[in-house]
Amino acid sequence: MLGTDLKPADGDYIWNAGAAFDTGVGDLSNQMKQAMSMLSTSPSDPVYLAQYQEVVSEFSIYRNAQTSTVHALSDVDKTILGNYR
């Protein structure tokens, strides 16, 4: 994941699924920084505020998709392991 030193084990598909989102997160993070910079130069400009809100919303949706994907894969694994008991 972004900003960590953790390394996945070979074949760790849950880690790989989460890491696949990192490129998009980095891009959205850069867009958010740019929108914040523009908004800070003119905080009363409704166009800049709308752009910032749009990017923050996209970022939130993207992160939620990442979390949901990883949780779904984890739940499937737990169910499979539970069936072996």
XYZ file of C-alpha atoms in Angstrom:
85
model
C 0.000 0.000 0.000
C 1.058 3.600 -0.299
C 3.543 4.794 2.279
C 4.268 1.461 3.935
C 7.314 -0.765 4.032
C 5.248 -3.946 4.319
C 5.771 -6.501 1.583
C 3.187 -9.117 0.589
C 3.933 -12.812 0.571
C 4.115 -14.456 -2.844
C 0.618 -15.229 -4.076
C -1.076 -12.911 -1.589
C -4.034 -12.070 -3.779
C -5.808 -10.004 -1.102
C -2.769 -7.731 -0.787
C -2.452 -7.543 -4.568
C -6.136 -6.656 -4.955
C -5.751 -3.773 -2.494
C -2.477 -2.644 -4.030
C -4.080 -2.517 -7.477
C -6.010 0.532 -6.280
C -2.879 2.449 -5.233
C -2.240 4.063 -8.624
C -5.724 5.542 -8.656
C -5.386 6.687 -5.062
C -2.127 8.459 -5.892
C -3.727 10.210 -8.860
C -6.759 11.295 -6.831
C -4.509 12.441 -4.000
C -2.610 14.670 -6.423
C -5.883 16.039 -7.791
C -7.067 16.733 -4.246
C -3.860 18.631 -3.412
C -4.194 20.690 -6.582
C -7.865 21.471 -5.889
C -7.002 22.455 -2.296
C -4.241 24.725 -3.551
C -6.625 26.445 -5.960
C -9.276 26.753 -3.260
C -6.809 28.274 -0.799
C -6.013 31.069 -3.270
C -9.687 32.008 -3.539
C -11.814 30.358 -0.834
C -14.994 32.191 -1.835
C -14.884 30.996 -5.457
C -17.737 28.485 -5.892
C -16.014 26.837 -8.875
C -12.935 25.960 -6.804
C -15.109 24.738 -3.940
C -17.140 22.531 -6.286
C -13.965 21.100 -7.832
C -12.539 20.318 -4.394
C -15.769 18.675 -3.244
C -15.891 16.591 -6.426
C -12.352 15.276 -5.962
C -12.893 14.552 -2.256
C -16.056 12.625 -3.127
C -14.249 10.607 -5.821
C -11.407 9.861 -3.407
C -13.852 8.657 -0.765
C -15.731 6.443 -3.224
C -12.476 4.985 -4.543
C -11.176 4.180 -1.050
C -14.526 2.622 -0.123
C -14.313 0.422 -3.239
C -10.806 -0.651 -2.224
C -11.921 -1.488 1.307
C -15.014 -3.348 0.099
C -12.977 -5.410 -2.359
C -10.440 -6.467 0.253
C -13.141 -7.230 2.828
C -15.138 -9.298 0.328
C -12.088 -11.392 -0.548
C -11.260 -11.794 3.126
C -14.824 -12.895 3.913
C -14.722 -15.487 1.130
C -11.465 -16.868 2.539
C -12.900 -17.013 6.059
C -15.968 -18.857 4.788
C -13.838 -21.375 2.908
C -11.672 -21.987 5.966
C -14.759 -22.245 8.165
C -16.135 -24.985 5.911
C -13.059 -27.127 6.591
C -13.789 -27.291 10.321
